[in-house]
PDB file of C-alpha atoms in Angstrom:
ATOM      1  CA  ASP A   1      93.506 108.675  79.316  1.00 92.00           C
ATOM      2  CA  LEU A   2      96.743 110.592  78.848  1.00 94.00           C
ATOM      3  CA  VAL A   3      99.037 107.887  80.247  1.00 95.00           C
ATOM      4  CA  ARG A   4      97.608 105.286  77.862  1.00 97.00           C
ATOM      5  CA  ALA A   5      98.032 107.692  74.927  1.00 97.00           C
ATOM      6  CA  TRP A   6     101.751 108.114  75.755  1.00 96.00           C
ATOM      7  CA  GLN A   7     102.132 104.345  76.129  1.00 97.00           C
ATOM      8  CA  LYS A   8     100.488 103.846  72.738  1.00 97.00           C
ATOM      9  CA  LEU A   9     102.913 106.351  71.175  1.00 95.00           C
ATOM     10  CA  ASN A  10     105.782 104.404  72.738  1.00 96.00           C
ATOM     11  CA  THR A  11     104.482 101.066  71.488  1.00 97.00           C
ATOM     12  CA  GLN A  12     103.562 102.136  67.967  1.00 97.00           C
ATOM     13  CA  HIS A  13     106.443 104.496  67.187  1.00 96.00           C
ATOM     14  CA  GLY A  14     109.211 103.625  69.643  1.00 93.00           C
ATOM     15  CA  VAL A  15     109.165 107.042  71.311  1.00 90.00           C
ATOM     16  CA  ALA A  16     111.244 106.954  74.504  1.00 89.00           C
ATOM     17  CA  LEU A  17     109.231 107.986  77.552  1.00 93.00           C
ATOM     18  CA  ASN A  18     111.956 109.359  79.821  1.00 92.00           C
ATOM     19  CA  ILE A  19     110.845 110.911  83.092  1.00 93.00           C
ATOM     20  CA  CYS A  20     113.140 113.192  85.113  1.00 93.00           C
ATOM     21  CA  VAL A  21     114.085 111.170  88.189  1.00 93.00           C
ATOM     22  CA  ALA A  22     114.283 114.219  90.480  1.00 93.00           C
ATOM     23  CA  ALA A  23     110.874 115.544  89.411  1.00 94.00           C
ATOM     24  CA  ALA A  24     109.336 112.079  89.711  1.00 95.00           C
ATOM     25  CA  LEU A  25     110.685 111.528  93.225  1.00 92.00           C
ATOM     26  CA  ARG A  26     109.364 114.938  94.339  1.00 95.00           C
ATOM     27  CA  ARG A  27     105.933 113.781  93.160  1.00 96.00           C
ATOM     28  CA  GLY A  28     106.163 110.340  94.743  1.00 93.00           C
ATOM     29  CA  ILE A  29     106.647 108.429  91.481  1.00 96.00           C
ATOM     30  CA  ILE A  30     109.175 105.601  91.751  1.00 95.00           C
ATOM     31  CA  ASP A  31     110.324 102.619  89.707  1.00 95.00           C
ATOM     32  CA  GLU A  32     111.372  99.203  91.028  1.00 94.00           C
ATOM     33  CA  THR A  33     115.000 100.307  91.477  1.00 92.00           C
ATOM     34  CA  GLU A  34     114.081 103.376  93.537  1.00 91.00           C
ATOM     35  CA  ALA A  35     111.532 101.382  95.555  1.00 94.00           C
ATOM     36  CA  GLY A  36     114.266  98.921  96.509  1.00 94.00           C
ATOM     37  CA  ARG A  37     116.753 101.670  97.295  1.00 92.00           C
ATOM     38  CA  LEU A  38     114.235 103.498  99.485  1.00 90.00           C
ATOM     39  CA  ALA A  39     112.970 100.253 101.098  1.00 93.00           C
ATOM     40  CA  LEU A  40     109.427 100.829  99.845  1.00 93.00           C
ATOM     41  CA  PRO A  41     107.070  97.901  99.208  1.00 94.00           C
ATOM     42  CA  SER A  42     106.234  98.677  95.571  1.00 95.00           C
ATOM     43  CA  ALA A  43     106.745 100.956  92.573  1.00 96.00           C
ATOM     44  CA  ASN A  44     104.134 103.089  90.819  1.00 96.00           C
ATOM     45  CA  LEU A  45     105.815 104.124  87.560  1.00 96.00           C
ATOM     46  CA  GLN A  46     103.600 103.036  84.675  1.00 96.00           C
ATOM     47  CA  PRO A  47     104.940 100.501  82.130  1.00 95.00           C
ATOM     48  CA  GLY A  48     106.799 102.050  79.198  1.00 95.00           C
ATOM     49  CA  PHE A  49     108.115 105.017  81.181  1.00 97.00           C
ATOM     50  CA  THR A  50     111.732 105.204  82.358  1.00 96.00           C
ATOM     51  CA  LEU A  51     113.261 107.331  85.093  1.00 95.00           C
ATOM     52  CA  SER A  52     116.329 109.121  83.766  1.00 94.00           C
ATOM     53  CA  GLY A  53     118.683 111.895  84.776  1.00 93.00           C
ATOM     54  CA  LEU A  54     120.344 114.866  83.162  1.00 91.00           C
ATOM     55  CA  GLY A  55     122.931 112.629  81.514  1.00 92.00           C
ATOM     56  CA  ALA A  56     120.221 110.911  79.479  1.00 89.00           C
ATOM     57  CA  LEU A  57     118.790 114.285  78.437  1.00 87.00           C
ATOM     58  CA  ALA A  58     122.231 115.519  77.363  1.00 89.00           C
ATOM     59  CA  GLU A  59     122.907 112.342  75.390  1.00 88.00           C
ATOM     60  CA  ALA A  60     119.492 112.465  73.725  1.00 84.00           C
ATOM     61  CA  SER A  61     120.076 116.090  72.751  1.00 86.00           C
ATOM     62  CA  LEU A  62     123.278 115.085  70.969  1.00 90.00           C
ATOM     63  CA  THR A  63     122.031 111.965  69.210  1.00 88.00           C
ATOM     64  CA  CYS A  64     118.459 112.636  68.070  1.00 85.00           C
ATOM     65  CA  ASP A  65     116.860 115.018  65.617  1.00 85.00           C
ATOM     66  CA  ARG A  66     114.334 116.438  68.127  1.00 79.00           C
ATOM     67  CA  VAL A  67     113.577 116.464  71.833  1.00 75.00           C
ATOM     68  CA  VAL A  68     110.140 117.176  73.279  1.00 77.00           C
ATOM     69  CA  GLN A  69     110.402 118.500  76.815  1.00 73.00           C
ATOM     70  CA  PHE A  70     107.726 119.927  79.088  1.00 73.00           C
TER      71      PHE A  70
END
């Protein structure tokens, strides 16, 4: 299970699991904040993952030694 493998990487090594908010919304993936904003009954973003925008990507690019993006 790919999601569980990413969650394990996050738990064991502290790897941030940032998901592009625009791409997630296009695919119907939302967190609790977006669910509330859109008046939807629940969220479906898996634990350990975080919706983030371009600002987070820019900041990560400046402060870390590598960024994995796909």
